[in-house]
């Protein structure tokens, strides 16, 4: 898939060791031959529902992840590094809000934004600015805002509240990173080894590399979310619906657990009618920025040291900002 | 993970996505509107994987030549953040191996569509339409097929005005009602099965009680009694006839 040597003369691997490909072939053969036996194992309804949700999350995320890795490949191959230095303000504190607003440009969901943010950092964009973009783009792009507008026909202000609260959270997180973040927490993706002899080669290597990098973690996220989806009883939610403070935190927590796509979450929020609008705003603000699937993707792309600090902080900032914006607008 | 395995996995993931999107299997997991995106994404992945396999093949040949020249391809990548410490060719995290799971699931035993298990864990939800917007009258015809969600929305939020005196057909599966009995049930997706919401309808005067997950078509008319103006109300339909059905191509609304 990837080569180590600087192009244009890719140096070879040590050759075909017994391992990789052979293991893959064995795994696939076992699966194929054990098909009947395997399908007999998973007949309980809970297993099947869990498997369906897992597969659904992966299948649904794949086109968005492909969009993200194609964009990050294009950035690596066709956008010169000077470009970002030119369009972004020199001072990182100013670059953060600009990058946050630039999130409007990519009509994808959170799966697409992780590889793109990685690509931006690899291209020399200040990490704080790339992180603001990472958080804002899945929440404030036109597709998401329009679907929020449609999902809340009686509370159109919800779309505005979502835009304001998400952008504010993203920019605050960028600034927090600028002030308190440490370089050693963040593993900036290094793509030098992916440079090919032509732009197209660089593009396809970066895209393939990024997909494999994120894909495994997407699977971890999908598995975790599917298990929680099947194991956690929904009745827990009903119990807290009428308690103002707890309900905000509970719905934000639900967003983390469900890991649904930011293009769909407005409709799920609309169906949670027993909760206050502010609690549902917290669901919409936190969901695209912190969820299990996304945490796994971030850990895979930027390292665990980063994700384990960044995600909980984003959760707290998101809940606080959503509560303030909710009190103000809703 | 070595790059040869990685390239093969790209091809396999792409092929698995293409396979389910070529038939109707993908409808168990995502909306019909996702199909072109699945086909595009699957094709891109297969292509990236095949080209990467060509890279691998070329470098194996280059290695054979370099070996003769005394260069064993030792390179310094100590500073490379992607190196997982497993030596040559290991720039990809071991987690990438997990991509075998969805590939296996889709090629070997694609999981079934969600059904009664999911429905029984959730409350029926009928989201309120925009205030002041009355639903359009039903199309003409002796018997009108309706989605469960459309029926419920008219019954719950418009007090059944547009349903009065009309005969409708509703198709769904049976899920158990708490305390015995069953509901005519249908799940709806926004994006994928992880965001499924459920609509349930009480069938009055049912000619038989279908087993859980059995698909049935009910011909009948709306009767008051299921409650109105509440997102969790479960409306009633009085059955004139009921027939067992095979599961439809798209199990969701």
Coordinates of N, CA, C and O in Angstrom, one line a residue, chain A residues 1-5 10-17 20-21 23-24 27-28 31-32 35 38-39 45-46 48-49 51-60 62-64 66 70 151 153-154 187-190 193 200-201 204-205 207-209 211-213 215-217 219-220 223 228-234 238 258 260-261 263-264 267-268 270-274 300-301, chain B residues 1-10 12-13 17 20 28-30 34 37-38 41 44-45 48 51-52 55-56 59-60 62-63 66 72-75 77 79-82 86-93 95-109 111-114 117-118 121-123 125 127-131 190-195 197 231 252:
Chain A
X1 N 0.8 -1.2 0.0 CA 0.0 0.0 0.0 C 0.9 1.2 0.0 O 0.8 2.1 -0.8
X2 N 1.8 1.4 1.0 CA 2.6 2.6 1.1 C 4.0 2.2 0.9 O 4.4 1.0 1.1
X3 N 4.8 3.1 0.4 CA 6.2 2.8 0.3 C 6.9 3.8 1.2 O 6.5 4.8 1.6
X4 N 8.1 3.3 1.7 CA 8.8 4.1 2.7 C 9.8 5.1 2.0 O 10.0 6.2 2.6
X5 N 10.3 4.8 0.9 CA 11.4 5.6 0.4 C 10.8 6.8 -0.3 O 9.7 6.8 -0.7
X10 N 10.8 4.1 -5.4 CA 10.3 3.5 -4.2 C 11.1 2.3 -3.9 O 11.3 1.4 -4.7
X11 N 11.7 2.3 -2.6 CA 12.5 1.1 -2.2 C 11.5 0.0 -1.8 O 10.4 0.3 -1.4
X12 N 12.0 -1.2 -2.0 CA 11.1 -2.3 -1.7 C 11.0 -2.7 -0.2 O 11.8 -2.3 0.6
X13 N 10.0 -3.5 0.1 CA 9.9 -4.2 1.4 C 10.9 -5.3 1.4 O 11.6 -5.6 0.4
X14 N 11.0 -5.9 2.5 CA 11.9 -7.1 2.6 C 11.4 -8.3 1.8 O 12.0 -9.3 1.8
X15 N 10.2 -8.1 1.2 CA 9.8 -9.2 0.4 C 8.6 -9.9 1.1 O 8.0 -9.4 2.0
X16 N 8.3 -11.0 0.6 CA 7.1 -11.7 1.0 C 7.4 -12.6 2.2 O 7.8 -13.8 2.1
X17 N 7.2 -12.1 3.4 CA 7.4 -12.9 4.6 C 6.1 -13.7 4.8 O 5.0 -13.2 4.5
X20 N 1.4 -11.4 6.8 CA 0.4 -10.5 6.2 C -0.6 -11.2 5.3 O -1.7 -11.6 5.7
X21 N -0.2 -11.3 4.1 CA -1.2 -11.8 3.0 C -1.6 -13.2 3.4 O -2.8 -13.6 3.2
X23 N -1.9 -14.6 6.3 CA -2.9 -14.6 7.4 C -4.2 -14.1 6.9 O -5.3 -14.7 7.2
X24 N -4.2 -13.1 6.0 CA -5.5 -12.7 5.4 C -6.2 -13.8 4.7 O -7.4 -14.0 4.8
X27 N -7.7 -16.2 7.2 CA -8.9 -15.7 7.8 C -10.1 -15.8 6.9 O -11.2 -16.2 7.3
X28 N -9.9 -15.4 5.6 CA -11.0 -15.4 4.7 C -11.5 -16.8 4.4 O -12.7 -17.0 4.3
X31 N -13.5 -18.1 7.3 CA -14.9 -17.4 7.3 C -15.8 -18.1 6.2 O -16.9 -18.3 6.5
X32 N -15.2 -18.3 5.1 CA -15.9 -18.8 4.0 C -16.4 -20.3 4.2 O -17.6 -20.6 4.0
X35 N -18.9 -20.7 7.2 CA -20.1 -19.9 7.0 C -21.3 -20.4 7.7 O -22.0 -19.7 8.4
X38 N -20.9 -20.4 11.4 CA -20.9 -19.0 12.0 C -22.3 -18.5 12.0 O -22.7 -17.8 13.0
X39 N -23.1 -18.7 10.9 CA -24.4 -18.1 10.9 C -25.3 -18.7 12.0 O -26.2 -18.1 12.5
X45 N -31.8 -12.5 18.8 CA -32.2 -11.2 18.2 C -31.3 -10.1 18.6 O -31.0 -9.2 17.8
X46 N -30.8 -10.1 19.9 CA -29.9 -9.0 20.3 C -28.6 -9.1 19.5 O -28.1 -8.0 19.0
X48 N -28.2 -10.2 16.5 CA -28.5 -9.8 15.1 C -28.7 -8.3 15.0 O -28.2 -7.7 14.1
X49 N -29.4 -7.8 16.0 CA -29.6 -6.3 15.9 C -28.3 -5.6 16.1 O -28.0 -4.6 15.4
X51 N -25.3 -6.7 15.2 CA -24.6 -6.9 14.0 C -25.1 -6.0 12.9 O -24.3 -5.4 12.2
X52 N -26.4 -5.8 12.8 CA -27.0 -5.0 11.8 C -26.6 -3.5 12.1 O -26.2 -2.8 11.1
X53 N -26.6 -3.1 13.3 CA -26.2 -1.7 13.6 C -24.8 -1.5 13.3 O -24.4 -0.5 12.7
X54 N -23.9 -2.4 13.7 CA -22.5 -2.3 13.4 C -22.3 -2.2 11.9 O -21.6 -1.2 11.5
X55 N -22.8 -3.1 11.1 CA -22.6 -3.1 9.7 C -23.2 -1.8 9.1 O -22.6 -1.1 8.2
X56 N -24.3 -1.3 9.6 CA -24.9 -0.1 9.1 C -24.0 1.1 9.3 O -23.9 1.9 8.4
X57 N -23.5 1.2 10.5 CA -22.6 2.3 10.8 C -21.4 2.3 9.9 O -21.0 3.4 9.3
X58 N -20.8 1.2 9.6 CA -19.7 1.1 8.7 C -20.1 1.4 7.3 O -19.4 2.2 6.6
X59 N -21.2 0.8 6.8 CA -21.6 1.0 5.4 C -22.0 2.4 5.2 O -21.6 3.0 4.2
X60 N -22.7 3.0 6.2 CA -23.1 4.4 6.0 C -21.9 5.4 6.0 O -21.9 6.4 5.3
X62 N -18.8 4.7 5.1 CA -17.8 4.5 4.1 C -17.8 5.6 3.0 O -16.7 6.1 2.7
X63 N -18.9 5.9 2.4 CA -18.9 7.0 1.4 C -18.3 8.3 1.9 O -17.6 9.0 1.2
X64 N -18.7 8.6 3.2 CA -18.2 9.9 3.7 C -16.7 9.8 4.0 O -16.0 10.8 3.8
X66 N -14.6 7.9 2.4 CA -14.0 8.0 1.1 C -13.9 9.4 0.6 O -12.9 9.9 0.1
X70 N -10.4 11.3 -0.1 CA -10.2 11.8 -1.4 C -9.8 13.3 -1.3 O -8.8 13.8 -1.9
X151 N -36.0 19.2 10.1 CA -36.4 18.3 11.2 C -37.2 19.0 12.3 O -37.9 18.3 13.0
X153 N -39.8 21.6 12.3 CA -40.6 22.5 11.5 C -41.2 23.6 12.4 O -41.6 24.6 11.9
X154 N -41.4 23.3 13.7 CA -42.0 24.3 14.6 C -41.0 25.1 15.4 O -41.3 25.9 16.2
X187 N -0.1 13.9 17.4 CA 0.8 13.2 16.4 C 0.3 13.8 15.1 O -0.7 13.3 14.5
X188 N 1.1 14.8 14.6 CA 0.7 15.3 13.3 C 1.0 14.3 12.2 O 2.1 13.8 12.1
X189 N 0.0 14.0 11.4 CA 0.2 13.0 10.4 C 1.4 13.4 9.5 O 1.4 14.5 9.0
X190 N 2.3 12.5 9.3 CA 3.4 12.8 8.4 C 3.2 12.0 7.1 O 3.0 10.8 7.1
X193 N 6.4 10.2 3.2 CA 6.7 8.9 2.6 C 5.6 8.5 1.6 O 5.7 7.5 0.9
X200 N -0.8 12.5 -9.2 CA -1.8 11.5 -9.1 C -1.4 10.3 -8.2 O -2.2 9.8 -7.4
X201 N -0.1 10.0 -8.3 CA 0.4 8.9 -7.4 C 0.4 9.3 -5.9 O -0.1 8.6 -5.1
X204 N -3.3 9.2 -4.8 CA -4.0 7.9 -4.6 C -3.3 7.2 -3.4 O -3.9 6.5 -2.6
X205 N -2.0 7.4 -3.2 CA -1.3 6.8 -2.0 C -1.9 7.4 -0.7 O -2.1 6.7 0.2
X207 N -4.7 8.9 -0.2 CA -6.1 8.5 0.0 C -6.2 7.1 0.5 O -6.9 6.8 1.5
X208 N -5.5 6.2 -0.1 CA -5.6 4.8 0.3 C -5.0 4.6 1.7 O -5.6 3.9 2.6
X209 N -3.9 5.3 2.0 CA -3.3 5.2 3.3 C -4.2 5.8 4.4 O -4.5 5.1 5.4
X211 N -7.5 6.0 4.3 CA -8.6 5.2 4.5 C -8.3 4.0 5.4 O -9.1 3.7 6.3
X212 N -7.2 3.3 5.1 CA -6.8 2.2 6.0 C -6.6 2.6 7.4 O -6.9 1.9 8.4
X213 N -6.0 3.8 7.5 CA -5.7 4.3 8.8 C -6.9 4.6 9.6 O -7.0 4.2 10.8
X215 N -10.0 3.5 8.7 CA -11.0 2.4 8.6 C -11.1 1.5 9.8 O -12.1 1.1 10.4
X216 N -9.9 1.0 10.3 CA -9.8 0.1 11.4 C -10.5 0.8 12.6 O -11.2 0.1 13.4
X217 N -10.2 2.1 12.8 CA -10.8 2.7 14.0 C -12.3 3.0 13.9 O -13.0 3.0 14.8
X219 N -14.2 0.8 12.5 CA -14.7 -0.5 12.9 C -14.8 -0.6 14.4 O -15.9 -1.0 15.0
X220 N -13.8 -0.1 15.1 CA -13.8 -0.1 16.6 C -15.0 0.7 17.1 O -15.8 0.3 18.0
X223 N -18.4 -1.0 16.4 CA -18.6 -2.1 17.3 C -19.1 -1.6 18.7 O -20.1 -2.1 19.2
X228 N -23.3 -0.9 22.8 CA -24.0 0.0 23.7 C -25.5 0.2 23.3 O -26.4 0.2 24.1
X229 N -25.7 0.3 22.0 CA -27.1 0.5 21.5 C -28.0 -0.6 21.9 O -29.1 -0.4 22.2
X230 N -27.4 -1.8 21.9 CA -28.3 -3.0 22.2 C -28.3 -3.2 23.7 O -29.3 -3.7 24.2
X231 N -27.3 -2.9 24.5 CA -27.2 -3.2 25.9 C -27.9 -2.2 26.8 O -28.6 -2.5 27.7
X232 N -27.7 -0.9 26.4 CA -28.2 0.2 27.3 C -29.7 0.3 27.1 O -30.2 0.6 26.0
X233 N -30.5 0.1 28.2 CA -32.0 0.2 28.0 C -32.4 1.6 27.8 O -31.9 2.5 28.4
X234 N -33.3 1.8 26.8 CA -33.8 3.1 26.5 C -34.6 3.8 27.6 O -34.7 5.0 27.7
X238 N -35.9 7.9 29.6 CA -37.2 8.4 30.0 C -37.1 8.9 31.4 O -37.8 9.9 31.8
X258 N -24.6 6.9 20.7 CA -25.2 6.5 19.4 C -24.3 6.6 18.2 O -24.4 5.8 17.3
X260 N -24.4 8.6 15.7 CA -25.0 8.7 14.4 C -24.5 9.8 13.6 O -23.9 10.8 14.1
X261 N -24.6 9.7 12.3 CA -24.1 10.7 11.3 C -24.7 12.1 11.6 O -25.9 12.2 11.9
X263 N -25.5 14.2 9.6 CA -26.5 14.6 8.6 C -27.9 14.0 9.0 O -28.9 14.3 8.4
X264 N -27.9 13.0 10.0 CA -29.1 12.4 10.4 C -29.6 12.7 11.8 O -30.7 12.5 12.1
X267 N -32.9 14.5 12.9 CA -34.2 13.8 12.9 C -34.4 13.0 14.2 O -35.5 12.8 14.7
X268 N -33.3 12.4 14.6 CA -33.3 11.7 15.9 C -33.6 12.6 17.0 O -34.5 12.3 17.9
X270 N -35.3 15.3 16.9 CA -36.7 15.7 16.8 C -37.6 14.7 17.4 O -38.7 15.0 17.9
X271 N -37.2 13.4 17.3 CA -38.0 12.4 17.8 C -37.9 12.2 19.4 O -38.7 11.5 20.0
X272 N -37.0 13.0 20.0 CA -36.8 12.9 21.4 C -37.7 14.0 22.1 O -37.2 14.8 22.8
X273 N -39.0 14.0 21.7 CA -39.9 15.1 22.1 C -40.1 15.3 23.6 O -40.5 16.4 24.0
X274 N -39.8 14.3 24.4 CA -40.0 14.5 25.8 C -38.9 15.3 26.5 O -39.0 15.7 27.7
X300 N -7.0 7.2 16.2 CA -6.2 6.6 15.1 C -5.4 7.6 14.3 O -4.3 7.3 13.8
X301 N -5.9 8.8 14.1 CA -5.3 9.7 13.2 C -4.3 10.6 14.0 O -3.2 10.8 13.5
Chain B
X1 N 0.7 -3.7 10.0 CA 0.1 -4.3 8.8 C 1.0 -3.9 7.6 O 1.5 -2.8 7.5
X2 N 1.2 -4.8 6.8 CA 2.1 -4.5 5.6 C 1.2 -4.0 4.5 O 0.0 -4.1 4.4
X3 N 1.9 -3.3 3.5 CA 1.1 -2.6 2.5 C 0.5 -3.6 1.5 O -0.5 -3.2 0.9
X4 N 1.0 -4.8 1.4 CA 0.3 -5.7 0.5 C -1.0 -6.1 1.1 O -2.0 -6.2 0.4
X5 N -1.1 -6.4 2.4 CA -2.3 -6.7 3.1 C -3.3 -5.5 3.0 O -4.5 -5.6 2.7
X6 N -2.7 -4.3 3.3 CA -3.5 -3.1 3.2 C -4.1 -2.9 1.9 O -5.3 -2.6 1.8
X7 N -3.4 -3.1 0.8 CA -3.9 -3.0 -0.6 C -5.0 -4.0 -0.8 O -6.1 -3.7 -1.4
X8 N -4.8 -5.2 -0.4 CA -5.8 -6.3 -0.6 C -7.1 -5.9 0.2 O -8.2 -6.1 -0.3
X9 N -6.9 -5.3 1.4 CA -8.1 -4.9 2.2 C -8.9 -3.8 1.5 O -10.1 -3.8 1.6
X10 N -8.2 -2.9 0.9 CA -8.9 -1.8 0.2 C -9.8 -2.4 -0.9 O -10.9 -2.1 -1.0
X12 N -10.9 -5.5 -1.0 CA -12.0 -6.3 -0.3 C -13.1 -5.4 0.2 O -14.3 -5.7 0.0
X13 N -12.8 -4.3 0.9 CA -13.8 -3.4 1.5 C -14.6 -2.8 0.3 O -15.8 -2.8 0.3
X17 N -18.7 -3.4 -0.4 CA -19.6 -2.3 -0.6 C -20.3 -2.4 -1.9 O -21.6 -2.3 -2.0
X20 N -23.1 -5.4 -1.9 CA -24.4 -5.1 -1.3 C -25.1 -4.0 -2.0 O -26.4 -4.1 -2.0
X28 N -31.0 -3.1 3.9 CA -31.2 -3.5 5.3 C -30.4 -2.5 6.2 O -30.7 -2.5 7.4
X29 N -29.5 -1.7 5.6 CA -28.6 -0.9 6.5 C -28.7 0.6 6.3 O -28.6 1.3 7.2
X30 N -29.0 1.0 5.0 CA -29.0 2.4 4.8 C -30.2 2.8 3.9 O -30.9 1.9 3.4
X34 N -28.7 6.3 -0.7 CA -27.3 6.2 -0.5 C -26.6 5.4 -1.6 O -25.4 5.3 -1.7
X37 N -23.8 6.7 -3.9 CA -22.6 7.0 -3.1 C -21.9 5.7 -2.7 O -20.7 5.7 -2.7
X38 N -22.6 4.7 -2.4 CA -22.0 3.4 -2.1 C -21.3 2.9 -3.3 O -20.1 2.4 -3.2
X41 N -18.1 5.0 -3.9 CA -17.1 4.8 -2.9 C -16.5 3.4 -3.1 O -15.3 3.3 -3.0
X44 N -14.1 3.5 -6.0 CA -12.9 4.2 -5.7 C -12.0 3.4 -4.9 O -10.7 3.3 -5.2
X45 N -12.5 2.7 -3.9 CA -11.7 1.8 -3.0 C -11.0 0.7 -3.8 O -9.9 0.4 -3.6
X48 N -8.2 2.2 -5.9 CA -7.1 2.6 -5.1 C -6.3 1.3 -4.7 O -5.1 1.3 -4.7
X51 N -4.4 -0.3 -7.8 CA -3.2 0.5 -8.1 C -2.2 0.3 -7.1 O -1.0 0.2 -7.4
X52 N -2.6 0.2 -5.8 CA -1.6 -0.1 -4.7 C -1.0 -1.4 -4.9 O 0.2 -1.6 -4.6
X55 N 1.7 -1.2 -7.3 CA 2.9 -0.7 -6.6 C 3.7 -1.8 -5.9 O 4.9 -1.8 -6.0
X56 N 3.0 -2.6 -5.2 CA 3.6 -3.7 -4.4 C 4.4 -4.6 -5.3 O 5.5 -4.9 -5.1
X59 N 7.5 -3.0 -6.6 CA 8.6 -2.9 -5.6 C 9.2 -4.2 -5.3 O 10.4 -4.3 -5.0
X60 N 8.4 -5.3 -5.4 CA 9.0 -6.6 -5.2 C 10.0 -6.9 -6.4 O 11.1 -7.4 -6.1
X62 N 11.6 -4.5 -8.1 CA 12.7 -3.6 -7.8 C 13.6 -4.1 -6.8 O 14.8 -4.0 -6.9
X63 N 13.0 -4.8 -5.8 CA 13.8 -5.3 -4.7 C 14.7 -6.4 -5.2 O 15.9 -6.5 -4.8
X66 N 17.5 -4.7 -6.7 CA 18.3 -4.0 -5.7 C 19.2 -5.0 -4.9 O 20.3 -4.7 -4.6
X72 N 19.9 -3.7 0.5 CA 18.8 -4.5 1.1 C 17.6 -3.7 1.5 O 16.6 -4.1 2.1
X73 N 17.6 -2.4 1.1 CA 16.4 -1.6 1.3 C 16.3 -1.1 2.7 O 15.2 -0.7 3.1
X74 N 17.3 -1.1 3.5 CA 17.3 -0.6 4.9 C 17.0 0.9 4.9 O 17.8 1.6 4.2
X75 N 16.1 1.3 5.6 CA 15.8 2.8 5.6 C 15.5 3.2 7.0 O 15.1 2.4 7.9
X77 N 13.3 5.0 9.4 CA 12.0 5.6 9.6 C 11.7 5.7 11.1 O 10.5 5.6 11.6
X79 N 11.7 8.2 12.9 CA 10.9 9.4 13.2 C 9.5 9.3 12.7 O 8.7 10.2 12.9
X80 N 9.2 8.2 12.0 CA 7.9 8.2 11.4 C 6.8 7.8 12.4 O 6.9 6.8 13.1
X81 N 5.8 8.7 12.6 CA 4.8 8.5 13.6 C 3.9 7.3 13.3 O 3.2 6.8 14.1
X82 N 3.9 6.8 12.0 CA 2.9 5.7 11.7 C 3.6 4.4 11.9 O 2.9 3.4 11.9
X86 N 6.9 -2.6 13.9 CA 7.0 -3.9 13.4 C 7.8 -4.1 12.1 O 7.6 -5.0 11.3
X87 N 8.7 -3.1 12.0 CA 9.7 -3.3 10.9 C 9.1 -2.9 9.6 O 8.2 -2.1 9.4
X88 N 9.7 -3.5 8.6 CA 9.5 -3.0 7.2 C 8.0 -3.2 6.8 O 7.4 -4.2 7.1
X89 N 7.6 -2.2 6.1 CA 6.3 -2.3 5.5 C 5.2 -2.1 6.5 O 4.0 -2.3 6.2
X90 N 5.5 -1.8 7.8 CA 4.4 -1.7 8.8 C 4.1 -0.3 9.1 O 4.3 0.2 10.2
X91 N 3.6 0.4 8.1 CA 3.2 1.8 8.4 C 1.8 2.0 8.8 O 1.3 3.0 9.1
X92 N 1.0 0.9 8.7 CA -0.4 1.0 9.0 C -0.7 0.4 10.4 O 0.0 -0.6 10.7
X93 N -1.6 1.0 11.1 CA -1.9 0.5 12.4 C -2.5 -0.9 12.4 O -3.1 -1.3 11.4
X95 N -4.9 -1.9 13.9 CA -6.3 -1.8 13.9 C -6.9 -2.0 12.5 O -8.1 -2.4 12.4
X96 N -6.1 -1.7 11.5 CA -6.7 -1.8 10.1 C -7.1 -3.2 9.8 O -8.0 -3.5 8.9
X97 N -6.5 -4.2 10.5 CA -7.0 -5.6 10.4 C -8.5 -5.8 10.6 O -9.1 -6.7 10.1
X98 N -9.0 -4.9 11.5 CA -10.4 -5.0 11.9 C -11.3 -4.8 10.7 O -12.5 -5.2 10.7
X99 N -10.8 -4.2 9.6 CA -11.7 -4.1 8.4 C -12.1 -5.4 7.9 O -13.0 -5.5 7.1
X100 N -11.4 -6.5 8.3 CA -11.8 -7.8 7.9 C -13.3 -8.1 8.4 O -14.0 -8.8 7.8
X101 N -13.6 -7.5 9.6 CA -14.9 -7.8 10.2 C -16.1 -7.4 9.3 O -17.0 -8.3 9.0
X102 N -16.2 -6.1 8.9 CA -17.3 -5.8 8.0 C -17.3 -6.6 6.6 O -18.3 -6.9 6.1
X103 N -16.0 -6.8 6.1 CA -15.9 -7.5 4.9 C -16.5 -8.9 5.1 O -17.3 -9.4 4.3
X104 N -16.1 -9.6 6.2 CA -16.6 -10.9 6.5 C -18.1 -10.9 6.6 O -18.9 -11.7 6.0
X105 N -18.6 -9.9 7.4 CA -20.1 -9.8 7.6 C -20.8 -9.7 6.3 O -21.8 -10.3 6.1
X106 N -20.3 -8.8 5.4 CA -21.0 -8.6 4.2 C -20.9 -9.7 3.2 O -21.8 -9.9 2.4
X107 N -19.8 -10.4 3.2 CA -19.6 -11.5 2.2 C -20.2 -12.8 2.7 O -20.7 -13.6 1.9
X108 N -20.1 -13.0 4.0 CA -20.4 -14.4 4.5 C -21.9 -14.4 5.0 O -22.7 -15.2 4.4
X109 N -22.2 -13.7 6.0 CA -23.6 -13.7 6.5 C -24.0 -12.2 6.7 O -23.9 -11.7 7.8
X111 N -25.9 -9.4 8.1 CA -27.0 -9.4 9.1 C -28.3 -8.9 8.6 O -28.4 -8.2 7.6
X112 N -29.4 -9.5 9.2 CA -30.7 -9.2 8.7 C -31.1 -7.7 9.0 O -30.5 -7.0 9.8
X113 N -32.2 -7.3 8.4 CA -32.8 -6.0 8.7 C -33.2 -5.9 10.2 O -33.5 -7.0 10.7
X114 N -33.2 -4.7 10.8 CA -33.8 -4.6 12.1 C -35.2 -5.0 12.1 O -35.9 -4.8 11.2
X117 N -37.1 -6.9 17.7 CA -36.2 -6.7 18.9 C -36.0 -5.2 19.1 O -36.1 -4.6 20.2
X118 N -35.6 -4.5 18.0 CA -35.3 -3.0 18.1 C -36.6 -2.3 18.4 O -36.6 -1.4 19.2
X121 N -37.8 -2.2 22.0 CA -37.0 -1.5 22.9 C -37.3 0.0 22.9 O -36.8 0.8 23.7
X122 N -38.0 0.4 21.8 CA -38.3 1.9 21.7 C -39.7 2.2 21.7 O -40.6 1.4 21.4
X123 N -40.0 3.5 22.2 CA -41.4 4.0 22.1 C -41.7 4.4 20.7 O -40.9 4.8 19.9
X125 N -42.8 6.7 18.0 CA -42.7 8.2 17.9 C -43.3 8.7 16.6 O -43.0 8.2 15.5
X127 N -43.5 12.3 15.0 CA -43.1 13.7 15.2 C -44.2 14.6 14.8 O -44.8 14.4 13.7
X128 N -44.4 15.7 15.5 CA -45.4 16.7 15.2 C -45.1 17.4 13.9 O -44.0 17.8 13.7
X129 N -46.0 17.5 13.0 CA -45.8 18.3 11.8 C -45.8 19.8 12.1 O -46.1 20.2 13.2
X130 N -45.5 20.6 11.1 CA -45.5 22.1 11.3 C -46.9 22.5 11.8 O -47.9 22.1 11.3
X131 N -46.9 23.4 12.8 CA -48.2 23.9 13.3 C -48.9 24.6 12.2 O -48.4 25.4 11.4
X190 N -33.3 7.5 8.9 CA -32.9 8.8 8.3 C -31.7 8.6 7.5 O -31.6 9.1 6.3
X191 N -30.7 8.0 8.0 CA -29.4 7.7 7.3 C -29.1 6.2 7.3 O -29.0 5.6 6.3
X192 N -29.0 5.7 8.5 CA -28.7 4.3 8.6 C -29.4 3.6 9.8 O -30.1 4.3 10.5
X193 N -29.3 2.3 9.9 CA -30.1 1.6 10.9 C -29.8 2.0 12.3 O -30.6 1.7 13.2
X194 N -28.6 2.7 12.6 CA -28.3 3.1 13.9 C -29.3 4.2 14.4 O -29.4 4.5 15.5
X195 N -30.0 4.9 13.4 CA -30.9 6.0 13.8 C -32.3 5.6 13.6 O -33.2 6.5 13.4
X197 N -36.1 4.9 13.9 CA -37.2 5.3 14.8 C -38.4 4.4 14.4 O -38.5 3.8 13.3
X231 N -46.6 12.7 21.0 CA -45.6 12.0 20.1 C -45.6 10.5 20.3 O -45.1 9.8 19.4
X252 N -37.8 -0.7 5.6 CA -38.0 0.5 6.3 C -38.8 1.5 5.5 O -39.0 1.4 4.3

